PDB file of C-alpha atoms and ligand atoms in Angstrom:
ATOM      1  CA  UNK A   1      16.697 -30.826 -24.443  1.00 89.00           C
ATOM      2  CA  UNK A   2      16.564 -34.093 -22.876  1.00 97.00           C
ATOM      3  CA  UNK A   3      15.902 -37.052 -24.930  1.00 98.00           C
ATOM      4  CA  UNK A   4      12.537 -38.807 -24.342  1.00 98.00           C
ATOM      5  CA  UNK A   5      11.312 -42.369 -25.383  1.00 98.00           C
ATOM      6  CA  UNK A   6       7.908 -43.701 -25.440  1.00 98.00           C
ATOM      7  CA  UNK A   7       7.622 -47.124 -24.949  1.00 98.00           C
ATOM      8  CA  UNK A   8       4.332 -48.664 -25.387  1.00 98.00           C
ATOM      9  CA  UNK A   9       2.834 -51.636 -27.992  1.00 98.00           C
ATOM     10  CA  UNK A  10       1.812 -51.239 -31.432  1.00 97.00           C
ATOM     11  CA  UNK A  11      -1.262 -49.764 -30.893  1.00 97.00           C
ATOM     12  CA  UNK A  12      -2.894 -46.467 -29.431  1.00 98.00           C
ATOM     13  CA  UNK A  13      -4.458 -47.484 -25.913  1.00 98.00           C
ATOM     14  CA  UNK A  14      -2.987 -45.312 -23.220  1.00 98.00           C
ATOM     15  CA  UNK A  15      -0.008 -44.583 -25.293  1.00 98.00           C
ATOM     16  CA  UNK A  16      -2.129 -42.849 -27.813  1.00 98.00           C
ATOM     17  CA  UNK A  17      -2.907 -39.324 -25.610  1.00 98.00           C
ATOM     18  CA  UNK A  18       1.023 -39.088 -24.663  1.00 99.00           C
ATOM     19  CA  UNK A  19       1.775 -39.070 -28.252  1.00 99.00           C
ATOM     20  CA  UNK A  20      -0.749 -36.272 -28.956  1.00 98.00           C
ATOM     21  CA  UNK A  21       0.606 -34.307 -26.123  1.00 99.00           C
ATOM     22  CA  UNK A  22       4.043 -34.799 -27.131  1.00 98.00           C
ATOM     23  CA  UNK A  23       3.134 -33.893 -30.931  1.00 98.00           C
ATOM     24  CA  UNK A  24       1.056 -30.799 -29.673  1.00 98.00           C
ATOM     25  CA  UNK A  25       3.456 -29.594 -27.959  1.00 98.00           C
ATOM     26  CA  UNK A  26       6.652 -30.065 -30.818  1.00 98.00           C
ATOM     27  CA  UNK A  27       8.180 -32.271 -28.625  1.00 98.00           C
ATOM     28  CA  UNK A  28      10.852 -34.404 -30.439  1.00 98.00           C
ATOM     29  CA  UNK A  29      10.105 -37.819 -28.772  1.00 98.00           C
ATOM     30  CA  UNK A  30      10.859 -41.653 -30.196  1.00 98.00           C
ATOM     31  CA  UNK A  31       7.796 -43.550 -30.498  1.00 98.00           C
ATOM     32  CA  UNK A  32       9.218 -47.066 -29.597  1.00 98.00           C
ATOM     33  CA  UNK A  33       6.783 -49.917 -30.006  1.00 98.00           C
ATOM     34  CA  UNK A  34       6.325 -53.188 -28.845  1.00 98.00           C
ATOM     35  CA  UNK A  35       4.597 -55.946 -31.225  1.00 97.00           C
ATOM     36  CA  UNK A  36       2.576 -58.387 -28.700  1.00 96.00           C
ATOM     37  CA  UNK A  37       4.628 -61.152 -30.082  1.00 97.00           C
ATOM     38  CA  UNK A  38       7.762 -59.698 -28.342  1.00 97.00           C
ATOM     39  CA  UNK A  39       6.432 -58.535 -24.991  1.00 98.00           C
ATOM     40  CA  UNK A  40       6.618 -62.006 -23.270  1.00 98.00           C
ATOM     41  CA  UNK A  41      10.672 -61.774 -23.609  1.00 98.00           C
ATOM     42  CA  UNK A  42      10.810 -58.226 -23.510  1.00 97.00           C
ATOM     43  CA  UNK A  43       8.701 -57.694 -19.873  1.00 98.00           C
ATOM     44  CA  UNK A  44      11.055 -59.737 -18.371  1.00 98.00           C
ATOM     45  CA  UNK A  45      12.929 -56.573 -18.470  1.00 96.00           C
ATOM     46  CA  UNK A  46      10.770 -54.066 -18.592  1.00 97.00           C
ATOM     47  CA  UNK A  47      11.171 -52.006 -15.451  1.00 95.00           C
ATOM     48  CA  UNK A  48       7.026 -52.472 -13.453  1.00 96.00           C
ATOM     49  CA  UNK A  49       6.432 -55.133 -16.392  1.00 97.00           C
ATOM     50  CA  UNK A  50       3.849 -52.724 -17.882  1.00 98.00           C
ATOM     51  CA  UNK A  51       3.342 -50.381 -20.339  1.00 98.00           C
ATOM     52  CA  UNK A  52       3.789 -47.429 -21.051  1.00 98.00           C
ATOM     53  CA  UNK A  53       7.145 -46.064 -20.188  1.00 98.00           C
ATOM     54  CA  UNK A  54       8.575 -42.739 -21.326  1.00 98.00           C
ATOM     55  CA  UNK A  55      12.332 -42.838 -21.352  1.00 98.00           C
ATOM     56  CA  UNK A  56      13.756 -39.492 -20.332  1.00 98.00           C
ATOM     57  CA  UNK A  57      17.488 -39.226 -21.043  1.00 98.00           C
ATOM     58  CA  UNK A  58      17.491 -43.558 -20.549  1.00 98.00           C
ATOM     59  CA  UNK A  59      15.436 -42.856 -17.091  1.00 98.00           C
ATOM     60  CA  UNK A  60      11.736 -44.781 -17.034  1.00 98.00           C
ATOM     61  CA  UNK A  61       8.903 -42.878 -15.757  1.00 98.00           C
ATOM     62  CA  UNK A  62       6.624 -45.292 -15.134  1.00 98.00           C
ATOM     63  CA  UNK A  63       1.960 -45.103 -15.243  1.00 98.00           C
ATOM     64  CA  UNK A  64       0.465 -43.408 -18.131  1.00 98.00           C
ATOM     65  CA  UNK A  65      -1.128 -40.779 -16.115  1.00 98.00           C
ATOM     66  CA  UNK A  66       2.436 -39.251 -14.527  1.00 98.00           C
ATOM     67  CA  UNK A  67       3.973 -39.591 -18.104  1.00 98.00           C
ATOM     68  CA  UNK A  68       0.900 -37.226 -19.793  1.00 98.00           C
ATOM     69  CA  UNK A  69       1.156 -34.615 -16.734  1.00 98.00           C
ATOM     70  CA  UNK A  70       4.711 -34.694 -17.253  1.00 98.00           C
ATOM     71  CA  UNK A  71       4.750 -34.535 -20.881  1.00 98.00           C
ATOM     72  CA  UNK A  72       1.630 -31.841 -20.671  1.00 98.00           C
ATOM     73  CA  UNK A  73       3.846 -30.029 -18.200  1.00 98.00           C
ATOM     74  CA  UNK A  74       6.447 -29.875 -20.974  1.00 98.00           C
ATOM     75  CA  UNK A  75       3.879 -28.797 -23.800  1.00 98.00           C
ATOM     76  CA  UNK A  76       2.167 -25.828 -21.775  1.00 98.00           C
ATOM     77  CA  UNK A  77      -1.115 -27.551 -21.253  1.00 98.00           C
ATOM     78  CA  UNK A  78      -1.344 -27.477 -17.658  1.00 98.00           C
ATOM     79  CA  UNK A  79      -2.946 -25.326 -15.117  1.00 98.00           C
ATOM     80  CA  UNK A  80      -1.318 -23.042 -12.402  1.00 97.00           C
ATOM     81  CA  UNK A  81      -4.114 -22.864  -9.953  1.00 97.00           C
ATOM     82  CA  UNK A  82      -3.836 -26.328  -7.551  1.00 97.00           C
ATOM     83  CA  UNK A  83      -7.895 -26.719  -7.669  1.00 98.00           C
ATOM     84  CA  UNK A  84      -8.029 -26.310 -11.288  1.00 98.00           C
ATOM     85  CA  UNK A  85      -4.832 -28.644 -11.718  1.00 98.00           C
ATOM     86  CA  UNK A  86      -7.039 -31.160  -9.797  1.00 98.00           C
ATOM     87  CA  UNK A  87     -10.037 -30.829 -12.515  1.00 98.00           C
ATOM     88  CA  UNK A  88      -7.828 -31.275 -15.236  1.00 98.00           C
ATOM     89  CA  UNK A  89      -6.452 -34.579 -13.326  1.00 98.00           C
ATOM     90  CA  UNK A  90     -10.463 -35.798 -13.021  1.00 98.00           C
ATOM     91  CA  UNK A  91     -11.251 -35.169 -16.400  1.00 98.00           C
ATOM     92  CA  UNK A  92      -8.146 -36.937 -17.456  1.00 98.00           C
ATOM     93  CA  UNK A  93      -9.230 -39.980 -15.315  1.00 98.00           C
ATOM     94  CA  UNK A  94     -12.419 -39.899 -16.246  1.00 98.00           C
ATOM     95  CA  UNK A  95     -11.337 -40.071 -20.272  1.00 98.00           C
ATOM     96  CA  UNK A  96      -9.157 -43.029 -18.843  1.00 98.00           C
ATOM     97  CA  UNK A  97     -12.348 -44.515 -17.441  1.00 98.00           C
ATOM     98  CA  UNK A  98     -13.953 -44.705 -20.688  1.00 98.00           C
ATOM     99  CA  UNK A  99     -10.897 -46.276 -22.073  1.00 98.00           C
ATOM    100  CA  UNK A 100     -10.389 -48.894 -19.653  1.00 97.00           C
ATOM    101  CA  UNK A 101     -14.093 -49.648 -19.127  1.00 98.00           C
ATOM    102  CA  UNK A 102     -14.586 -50.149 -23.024  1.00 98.00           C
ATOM    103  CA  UNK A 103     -11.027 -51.778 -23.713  1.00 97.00           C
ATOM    104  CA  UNK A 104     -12.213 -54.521 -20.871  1.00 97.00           C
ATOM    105  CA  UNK A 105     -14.889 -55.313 -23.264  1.00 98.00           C
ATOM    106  CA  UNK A 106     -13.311 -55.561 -26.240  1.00 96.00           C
ATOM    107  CA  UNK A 107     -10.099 -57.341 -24.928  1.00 95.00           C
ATOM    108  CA  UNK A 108     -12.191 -60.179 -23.020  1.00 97.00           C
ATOM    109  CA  UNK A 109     -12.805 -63.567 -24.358  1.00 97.00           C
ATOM    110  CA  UNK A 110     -16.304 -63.314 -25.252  1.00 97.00           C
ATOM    111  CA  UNK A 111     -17.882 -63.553 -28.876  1.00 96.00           C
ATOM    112  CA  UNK A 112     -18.511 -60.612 -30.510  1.00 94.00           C
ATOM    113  CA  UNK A 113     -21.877 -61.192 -30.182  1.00 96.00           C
ATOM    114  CA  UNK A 114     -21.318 -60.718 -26.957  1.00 97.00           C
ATOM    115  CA  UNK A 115     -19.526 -57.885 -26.746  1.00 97.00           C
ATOM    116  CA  UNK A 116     -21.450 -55.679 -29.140  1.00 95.00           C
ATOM    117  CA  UNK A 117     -24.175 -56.342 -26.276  1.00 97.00           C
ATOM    118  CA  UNK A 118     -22.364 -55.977 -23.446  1.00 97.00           C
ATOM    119  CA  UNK A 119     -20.519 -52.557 -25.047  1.00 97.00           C
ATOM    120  CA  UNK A 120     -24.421 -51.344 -25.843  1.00 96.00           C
ATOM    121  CA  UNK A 121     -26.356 -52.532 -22.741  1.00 97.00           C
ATOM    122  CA  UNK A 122     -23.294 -51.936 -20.267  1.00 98.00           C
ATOM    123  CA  UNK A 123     -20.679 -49.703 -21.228  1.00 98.00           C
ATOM    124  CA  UNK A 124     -22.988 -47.307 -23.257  1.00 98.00           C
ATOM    125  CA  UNK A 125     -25.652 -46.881 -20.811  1.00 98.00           C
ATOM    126  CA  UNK A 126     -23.102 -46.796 -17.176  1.00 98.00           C
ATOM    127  CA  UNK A 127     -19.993 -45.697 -18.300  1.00 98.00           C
ATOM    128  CA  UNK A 128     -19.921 -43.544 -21.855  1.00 98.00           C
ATOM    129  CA  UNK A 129     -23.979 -41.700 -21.776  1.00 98.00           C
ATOM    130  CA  UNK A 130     -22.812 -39.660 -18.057  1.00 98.00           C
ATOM    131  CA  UNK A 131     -19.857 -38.922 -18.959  1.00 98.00           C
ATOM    132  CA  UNK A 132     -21.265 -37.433 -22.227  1.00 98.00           C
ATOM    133  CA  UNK A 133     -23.945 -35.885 -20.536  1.00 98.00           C
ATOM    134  CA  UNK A 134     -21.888 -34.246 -18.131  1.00 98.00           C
ATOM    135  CA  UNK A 135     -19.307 -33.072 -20.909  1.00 98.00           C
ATOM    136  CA  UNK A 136     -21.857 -32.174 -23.000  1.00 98.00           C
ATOM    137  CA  UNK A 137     -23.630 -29.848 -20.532  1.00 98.00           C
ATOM    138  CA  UNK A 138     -20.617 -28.196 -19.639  1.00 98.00           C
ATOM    139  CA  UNK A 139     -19.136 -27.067 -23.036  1.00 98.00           C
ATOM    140  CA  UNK A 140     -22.342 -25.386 -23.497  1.00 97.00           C
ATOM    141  CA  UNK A 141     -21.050 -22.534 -21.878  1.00 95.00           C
ATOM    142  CA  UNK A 142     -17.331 -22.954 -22.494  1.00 96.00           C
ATOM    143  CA  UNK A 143     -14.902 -23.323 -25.059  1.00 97.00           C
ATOM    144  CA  UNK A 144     -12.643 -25.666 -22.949  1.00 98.00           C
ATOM    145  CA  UNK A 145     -13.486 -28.076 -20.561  1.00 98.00           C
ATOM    146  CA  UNK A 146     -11.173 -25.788 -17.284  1.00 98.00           C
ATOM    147  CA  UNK A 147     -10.117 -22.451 -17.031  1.00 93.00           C
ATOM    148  CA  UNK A 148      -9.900 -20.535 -20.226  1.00 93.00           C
ATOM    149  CA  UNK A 149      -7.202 -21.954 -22.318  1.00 97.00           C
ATOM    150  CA  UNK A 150      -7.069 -25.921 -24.145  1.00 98.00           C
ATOM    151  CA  UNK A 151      -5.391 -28.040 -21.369  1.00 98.00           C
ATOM    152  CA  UNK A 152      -4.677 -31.766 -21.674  1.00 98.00           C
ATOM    153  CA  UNK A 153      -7.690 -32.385 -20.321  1.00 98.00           C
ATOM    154  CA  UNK A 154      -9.292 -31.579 -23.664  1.00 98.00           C
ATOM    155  CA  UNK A 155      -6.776 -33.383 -25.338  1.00 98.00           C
ATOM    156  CA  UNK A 156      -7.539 -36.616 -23.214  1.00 98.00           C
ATOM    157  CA  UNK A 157     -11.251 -36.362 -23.380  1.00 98.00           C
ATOM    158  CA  UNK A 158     -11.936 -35.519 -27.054  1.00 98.00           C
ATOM    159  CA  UNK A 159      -8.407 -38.679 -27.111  1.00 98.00           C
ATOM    160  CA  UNK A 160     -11.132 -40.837 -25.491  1.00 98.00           C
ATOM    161  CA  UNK A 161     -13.875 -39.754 -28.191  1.00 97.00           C
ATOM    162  CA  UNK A 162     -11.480 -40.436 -30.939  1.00 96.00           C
ATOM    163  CA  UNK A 163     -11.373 -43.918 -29.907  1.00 97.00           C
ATOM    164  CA  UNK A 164     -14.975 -45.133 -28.692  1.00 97.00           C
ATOM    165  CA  UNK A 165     -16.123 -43.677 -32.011  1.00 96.00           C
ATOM    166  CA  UNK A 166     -13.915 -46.202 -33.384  1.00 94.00           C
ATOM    167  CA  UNK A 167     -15.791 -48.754 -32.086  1.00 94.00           C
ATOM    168  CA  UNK A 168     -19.046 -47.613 -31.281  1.00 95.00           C
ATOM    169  CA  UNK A 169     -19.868 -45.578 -34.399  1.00 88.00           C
ATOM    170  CA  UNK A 170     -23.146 -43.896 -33.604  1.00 93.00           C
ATOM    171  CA  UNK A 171     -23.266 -42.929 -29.934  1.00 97.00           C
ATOM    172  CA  UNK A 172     -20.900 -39.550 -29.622  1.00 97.00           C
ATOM    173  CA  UNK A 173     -22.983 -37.900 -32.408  1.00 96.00           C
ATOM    174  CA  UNK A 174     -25.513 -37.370 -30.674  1.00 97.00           C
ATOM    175  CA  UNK A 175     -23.399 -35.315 -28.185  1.00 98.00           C
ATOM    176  CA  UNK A 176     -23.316 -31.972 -30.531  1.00 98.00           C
ATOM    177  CA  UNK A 177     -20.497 -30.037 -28.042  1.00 98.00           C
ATOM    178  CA  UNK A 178     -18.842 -32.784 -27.488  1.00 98.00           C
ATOM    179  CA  UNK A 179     -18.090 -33.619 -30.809  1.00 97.00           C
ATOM    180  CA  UNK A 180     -17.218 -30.465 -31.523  1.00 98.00           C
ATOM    181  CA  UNK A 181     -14.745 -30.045 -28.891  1.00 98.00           C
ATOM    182  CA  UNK A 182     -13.308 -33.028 -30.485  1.00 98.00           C
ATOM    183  CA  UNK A 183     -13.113 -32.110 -33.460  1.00 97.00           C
ATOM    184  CA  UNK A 184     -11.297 -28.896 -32.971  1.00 98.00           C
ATOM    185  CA  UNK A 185      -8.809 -31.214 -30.785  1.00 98.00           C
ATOM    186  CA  UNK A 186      -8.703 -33.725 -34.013  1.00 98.00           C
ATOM    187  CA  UNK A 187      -8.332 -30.205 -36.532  1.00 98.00           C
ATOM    188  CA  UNK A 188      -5.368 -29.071 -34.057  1.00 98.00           C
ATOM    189  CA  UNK A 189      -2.419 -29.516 -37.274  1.00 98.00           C
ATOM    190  CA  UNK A 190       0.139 -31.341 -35.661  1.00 98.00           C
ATOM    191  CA  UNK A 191      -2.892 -33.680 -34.561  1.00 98.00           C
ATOM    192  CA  UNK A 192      -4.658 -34.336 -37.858  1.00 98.00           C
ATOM    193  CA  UNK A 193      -1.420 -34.833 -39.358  1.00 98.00           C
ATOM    194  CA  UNK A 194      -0.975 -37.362 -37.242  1.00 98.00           C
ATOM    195  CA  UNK A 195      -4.909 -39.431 -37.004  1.00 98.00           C
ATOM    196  CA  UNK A 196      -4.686 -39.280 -40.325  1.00 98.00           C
ATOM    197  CA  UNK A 197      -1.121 -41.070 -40.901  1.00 98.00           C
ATOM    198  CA  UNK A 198      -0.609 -43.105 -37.832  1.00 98.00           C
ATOM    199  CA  UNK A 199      -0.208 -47.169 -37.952  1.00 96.00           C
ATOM    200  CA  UNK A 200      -3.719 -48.595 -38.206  1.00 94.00           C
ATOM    201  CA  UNK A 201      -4.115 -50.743 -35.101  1.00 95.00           C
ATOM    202  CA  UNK A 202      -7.527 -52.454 -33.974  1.00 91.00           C
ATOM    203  CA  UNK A 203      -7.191 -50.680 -30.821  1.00 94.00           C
TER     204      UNK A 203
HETATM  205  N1  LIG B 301      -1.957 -48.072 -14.578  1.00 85.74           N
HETATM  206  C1  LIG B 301      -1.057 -48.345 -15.659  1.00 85.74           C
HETATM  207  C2  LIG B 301      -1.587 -49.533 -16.430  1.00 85.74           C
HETATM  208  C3  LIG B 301      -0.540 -50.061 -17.393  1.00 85.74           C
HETATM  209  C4  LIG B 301      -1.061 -51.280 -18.113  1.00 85.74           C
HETATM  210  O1  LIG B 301      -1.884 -52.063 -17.590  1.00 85.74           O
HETATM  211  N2  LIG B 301      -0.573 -51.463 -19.330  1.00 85.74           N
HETATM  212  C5  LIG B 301      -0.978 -52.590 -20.120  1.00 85.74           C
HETATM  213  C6  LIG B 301      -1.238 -52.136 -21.554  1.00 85.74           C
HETATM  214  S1  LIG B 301      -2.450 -50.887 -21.693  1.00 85.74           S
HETATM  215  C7  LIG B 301       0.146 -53.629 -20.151  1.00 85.74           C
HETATM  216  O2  LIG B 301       1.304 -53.281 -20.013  1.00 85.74           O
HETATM  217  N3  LIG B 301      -0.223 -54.885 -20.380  1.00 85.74           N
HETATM  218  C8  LIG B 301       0.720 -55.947 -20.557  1.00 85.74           C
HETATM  219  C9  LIG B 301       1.002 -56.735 -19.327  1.00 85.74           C
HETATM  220  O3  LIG B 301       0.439 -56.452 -18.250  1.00 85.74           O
HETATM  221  O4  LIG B 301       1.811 -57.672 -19.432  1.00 85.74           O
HETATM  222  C10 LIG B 301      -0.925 -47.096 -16.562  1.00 85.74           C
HETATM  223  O5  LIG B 301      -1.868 -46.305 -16.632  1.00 85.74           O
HETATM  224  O6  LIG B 301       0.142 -46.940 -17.176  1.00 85.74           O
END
C-alpha cells in the first residue's frame, strides 16, 4: 500500500473530514501537523503555500476537496453512478460552505461581541438554517443523504455538524434528523474513538 501523509495545522478545519475518511476507512495514514508558529518558514516550501496536502508515496495532492474524493475513493465511500457522484460532490461543498462561512467569522478581527452577533444574525440565519432545512427534510425519508449506502457525503455533512455545534451550541438540535444522522456518523467506532481522543484545538 502506498504511504500517505496528511499535512495540515494543528487543528481540525478542512483537515478534520480527511482524517475521518482515512480512519473510516482503516487507512494507515501520518497525521503531520503544522503549529501556526512554524508555517511562516515552513510555506516557503510548501508546494501551493496552503494547506492541506496529503503526501502519497512523497507526491502532494494538493485542495482539500480532491484529497477527501481521493481518500473516500480509497475507503469505499463513493458512488458509481456519475449523477449521484455529482450529489455527493454538492453535499460535500455545501458542508465546506458551512465551514468556511462560519470559520470567516470566527477567524476575523472583530470582538467577540461581535462575532457572536454576526455568527447569530448572519451565518445562522443565511448560511447554517437552509442548509439544515434542506438536510433535515431530506433524511426524513432516507437513511443516507444519496443512494442507499453511507458515502462521504454523510461523513462531511454530519463533519460540518460536529464542528458548528462546537461553536454554536444550540442551533443543530433543533434539526432532529440531522442530528441523528450525525450522530450515527459520530457512533461509527473508528470515529468516536477518535472525537473523543483527538488534540483539543479551538477550531
Ligand atoms: N481551497 C483550499 C483552501 C486551502 C486553505 O486556504 N488552507 C488554509 C487553511 S484552512 C491555509 O493554508 N492557510 C494558510 C495560508 O494561506 O498561509 C482547500 O480546500 O484545500
Amino acid at each position: 500500500m502506498p504511504e500517505y501523509k496528511l499535512v495540515y495545522f494543528n487543528g481540525r478545519g478542512l483537515g478534520e473530514l480527511i482524517r475521518w475518511i482515512f480512519l473510516h476507512g482503516d487507512i494507515p495514514f501520518t497525521d503531520e501537523r503544522v503549529e501556526m508558529s512554524e508555517w511562516p518558514e515552513k510555506k516557503k516550501v510548501t508546494p501551493g503555500g496552503k494547506l492541506p496536502l496529503l503526501y502519497i508515496d512523497g507526491k502532494p495532492l494538493w485542495q482539500s476537496m480532491a484529497i477527501g474524493r481521493f481518500a473516500a475513493k480509497l475507503a469505499g465511500l463513493t458512488l458509481d453512478d456519475t449523477l449521484d457522484a455529482c450529489y455527493c460532490d454538492a453535499f460535500v461543498e455545501t458542508a465546506k460552505d458551512l465551514l468556511t462561512e462560519m470559520y470567516k467569522i470566527l477567524l476575523s478581527e472583530k470582538s467577540q461581541e461581535e462575532k457572536d452577533k454576526e455568527l447569530r444574525e448572519e451565518y445562522v440565519v443565511k448560511t447554517l438554517t437552509p442548509v439544515l432545512e434542506k438536510v433535515n427534510k431530506r433524511l426524513e425519508t432516507k437513511q443516507w443523504l444519496i443512494g442507499d449506502k453511507m458515502t462521504w457525503a454523510d461523513l462531511a455533512i454530519s463533519r460540518s455538524i460536529d464542528e458548528v455545534a462546537i461553536h454554536i451550541s444550540d442551533v443543530v438540535s433543533k434539526y432532529p434528523n440531522v442530528s441523528a444522522h450525525a450522530e450515527k456518523i459520530h457512533q461509527l467506532p473508528k470515529i468516536k474513538e477518535w472525537r473523543a481522543k483527538r488534540p483539543n484545538s479551538p477550531f
